[in-house]
Amino acid sequence: MGIGKKSKNLGDMTEGKTKETAGKALDDRSLEGKGKAEKAKGKVKQAVERGKHSFKH
């Protein structure tokens, strides 16, 4: 996995976690849900990249 893609995926997860936490603090279920979705998207992308890497070697 390239460092750029890994950084982007980690950024998605971090941004999602931030939105999720802010949503909980502000009692904004919409923001909290968006944060959870974004965090999950980052995790899925990272898992896909790891899978691609394992097939290459």
N, CA and C of each residue as an Amber inpcrd file, in Angstrom:
protein
   171
   0.8520000  -1.1620000   0.0000000   0.0000000   0.0000000   0.0000000
   0.8990000   1.2270000   0.0000000   0.5760000   2.1580000  -0.8730000
   1.3630000   3.3800000  -0.9560000   1.1260000   4.2670000   0.2510000
   2.1360000   5.0390000   0.5680000   2.0410000   5.9080000   1.7360000
   0.9390000   6.9520000   1.5650000   0.7250000   7.4010000   0.3330000
  -0.3230000   8.3940000   0.0880000  -1.7060000   7.8550000   0.3640000
  -1.9720000   6.6360000  -0.1240000  -3.2890000   6.0300000   0.1000000
  -3.4910000   5.7110000   1.5690000  -2.4280000   5.2350000   2.2200000
  -2.5380000   4.9030000   3.6400000  -2.8350000   6.1640000   4.4510000
  -2.1560000   7.2520000   4.1160000  -2.3830000   8.5100000   4.8190000
  -3.8090000   9.0100000   4.6120000  -4.3180000   8.8970000   3.3850000
  -5.6830000   9.3360000   3.0930000  -6.6800000   8.4950000   3.8780000
  -6.4780000   7.1890000   3.9120000  -7.3840000   6.3060000   4.6460000
  -7.3590000   6.6230000   6.1410000  -6.1730000   6.8390000   6.6770000
  -6.0690000   7.1940000   8.0960000  -6.6970000   8.5560000   8.3530000
  -6.5630000   9.4730000   7.3960000  -7.1980000  10.7820000   7.5140000
  -8.7090000  10.6640000   7.5370000  -9.2630000   9.7880000   6.6780000
 -10.7110000   9.5590000   6.6680000 -11.1780000   9.0180000   8.0170000
 -10.4190000   8.0690000   8.5580000 -10.8070000   7.4950000   9.8450000
 -10.7380000   8.5380000  10.9630000  -9.6900000   9.3530000  10.9510000
  -9.5290000  10.3830000  11.9780000 -10.6190000  11.4400000  11.8710000
 -10.8910000  11.8760000  10.6490000 -11.9360000  12.8790000  10.4470000
 -13.3000000  12.3300000  10.8630000 -13.5370000  11.0660000  10.5480000
 -14.7880000  10.4320000  10.9460000 -14.9330000  10.3550000  12.4510000
 -13.8560000   9.9970000  13.1240000 -13.8780000   9.9070000  14.5840000
 -14.1420000  11.2840000  15.1940000 -13.5480000  12.3240000  14.6000000
 -13.7510000  13.6860000  15.0910000 -15.2140000  14.0970000  14.9450000
 -15.7930000  13.8180000  13.7780000 -17.1990000  14.1560000  13.5480000
 -18.1060000  13.3730000  14.4930000 -17.7680000  12.1020000  14.6890000
 -18.5650000  11.2690000  15.5880000 -18.5400000  11.8330000  17.0120000
 -17.3590000  12.1980000  17.4780000 -17.2140000  12.7450000  18.8300000
 -17.9380000  14.0890000  18.9650000 -17.7930000  14.9340000  17.9370000
 -18.4790000  16.2280000  17.9660000 -19.9930000  16.0270000  17.9690000
 -20.4630000  15.0770000  17.1940000 -21.8890000  14.7890000  17.1570000
 -22.4180000  14.3350000  18.5030000 -21.6390000  13.5020000  19.1890000
 -22.0410000  13.0560000  20.5270000 -22.0630000  14.2290000  21.5020000
 -21.0310000  15.0800000  21.4260000 -20.9280000  16.2110000  22.3520000
 -22.0510000  17.2200000  22.1310000 -22.4210000  17.4240000  20.8770000
 -23.4570000  18.4030000  20.5430000 -24.8480000  17.7890000  20.4740000
 -24.9300000  16.5130000  20.7360000 -26.1790000  15.7600000  20.6380000
 -26.8000000  15.9100000  19.2410000 -25.9340000  15.7990000  18.2300000
 -26.3350000  15.9070000  16.8300000 -26.1940000  14.5220000  16.2000000
 -27.2950000  13.7890000  16.1460000 -27.2520000  12.4140000  15.6410000
 -26.8430000  12.3400000  14.1770000 -27.1870000  13.3480000  13.4100000
 -26.8260000  13.3720000  11.9990000 -25.3050000  13.4440000  11.8350000
 -24.6690000  14.3470000  12.5600000 -23.2120000  14.4950000  12.5010000
 -22.5330000  13.2360000  13.0280000 -23.0720000  12.6870000  14.0780000
 -22.5180000  11.4530000  14.6500000 -22.5980000  10.3110000  13.6340000
 -23.7170000  10.1890000  12.9530000 -23.8790000   9.1420000  11.9410000
 -22.9450000   9.3210000  10.7650000 -22.7820000  10.5770000  10.3230000
 -21.8500000  10.8550000   9.2200000 -20.4280000  10.4910000   9.6250000
 -20.0800000  10.7840000  10.8620000 -18.7460000  10.4510000  11.3620000
 -18.5020000   8.9590000  11.3880000 -19.4930000   8.2040000  11.8620000
 -19.3570000   6.7440000  11.9020000 -19.2070000   6.1780000  10.4960000
 -19.9870000   6.7200000   9.5590000 -19.9250000   6.2440000   8.1760000
 -18.5600000   6.5460000   7.5600000 -18.0480000   7.7370000   7.8060000
 -16.7570000   8.1260000   7.2420000 -15.6320000   7.2870000   7.8350000
 -15.7190000   7.0160000   9.1250000 -14.7080000   6.1890000   9.7900000
 -14.7310000   4.7740000   9.2140000 -15.9130000   4.2380000   9.0040000
 -16.0420000   2.8930000   8.4280000 -15.5130000   2.8620000   7.0010000
 -15.7710000   3.9250000   6.2380000 -15.2940000   4.0020000   4.8570000
 -13.7690000   3.9410000   4.8290000 -13.1160000   4.6650000   5.7260000
 -11.6520000   4.6520000   5.8050000 -11.1260000   3.2760000   6.1550000
 -11.7940000   2.5930000   7.0780000 -11.3650000   1.2480000   7.4730000
 -11.5170000   0.2600000   6.3200000 -12.6180000   0.3590000   5.5780000
 -12.8560000  -0.5410000   4.4510000 -11.8100000  -0.3000000   3.3670000
 -11.5560000   0.9520000   3.0560000 -10.5590000   1.2730000   2.0310000
  -9.1890000   0.7220000   2.4170000  -8.8420000   0.8600000   3.6810000
  -7.5440000   0.3690000   4.1320000  -7.4760000  -1.1550000   4.0320000
  -8.5560000  -1.8270000   4.3720000  -8.5830000  -3.2850000   4.2790000
  -8.4670000  -3.7350000   2.8180000  -9.1220000  -3.0230000   1.9080000
  -9.0380000  -3.3520000   0.4840000  -7.6040000  -3.1880000  -0.0060000
  -6.9700000  -2.1050000   0.3960000  -5.5800000  -1.8800000  -0.0180000
  -4.6590000  -2.9730000   0.5190000  -4.8910000  -3.4050000   1.7570000
  -4.0800000  -4.4930000   2.3130000  -4.2950000  -5.7750000   1.5300000
  -5.5470000  -6.0240000   1.1290000  -5.8580000  -7.2070000   0.3390000
  -5.1720000  -7.1620000  -1.0190000  -5.1810000  -6.0120000  -1.6700000
  -4.5070000  -5.8720000  -2.9550000  -3.0130000  -6.1390000  -2.7960000
  -2.4520000  -5.6200000  -1.7330000  -1.0190000  -5.7910000  -1.4940000
  -0.6560000  -7.2710000  -1.2920000  -1.5090000  -7.9970000  -0.5880000
  -1.1830000  -9.4060000  -0.3220000  -1.2670000 -10.2430000  -1.5950000
  -2.1190000  -9.8740000  -2.5590000  -2.1960000 -10.6110000  -3.8010000
  -1.0120000 -10.3160000  -4.7160000  -0.4020000  -9.1640000  -4.5710000
   0.7400000  -8.7980000  -5.4060000   1.9900000  -9.5880000  -5.0190000
   2.0670000  -9.9970000  -3.7520000   3.2770000 -10.7010000  -3.3040000
   3.0310000 -12.1420000  -3.0920000
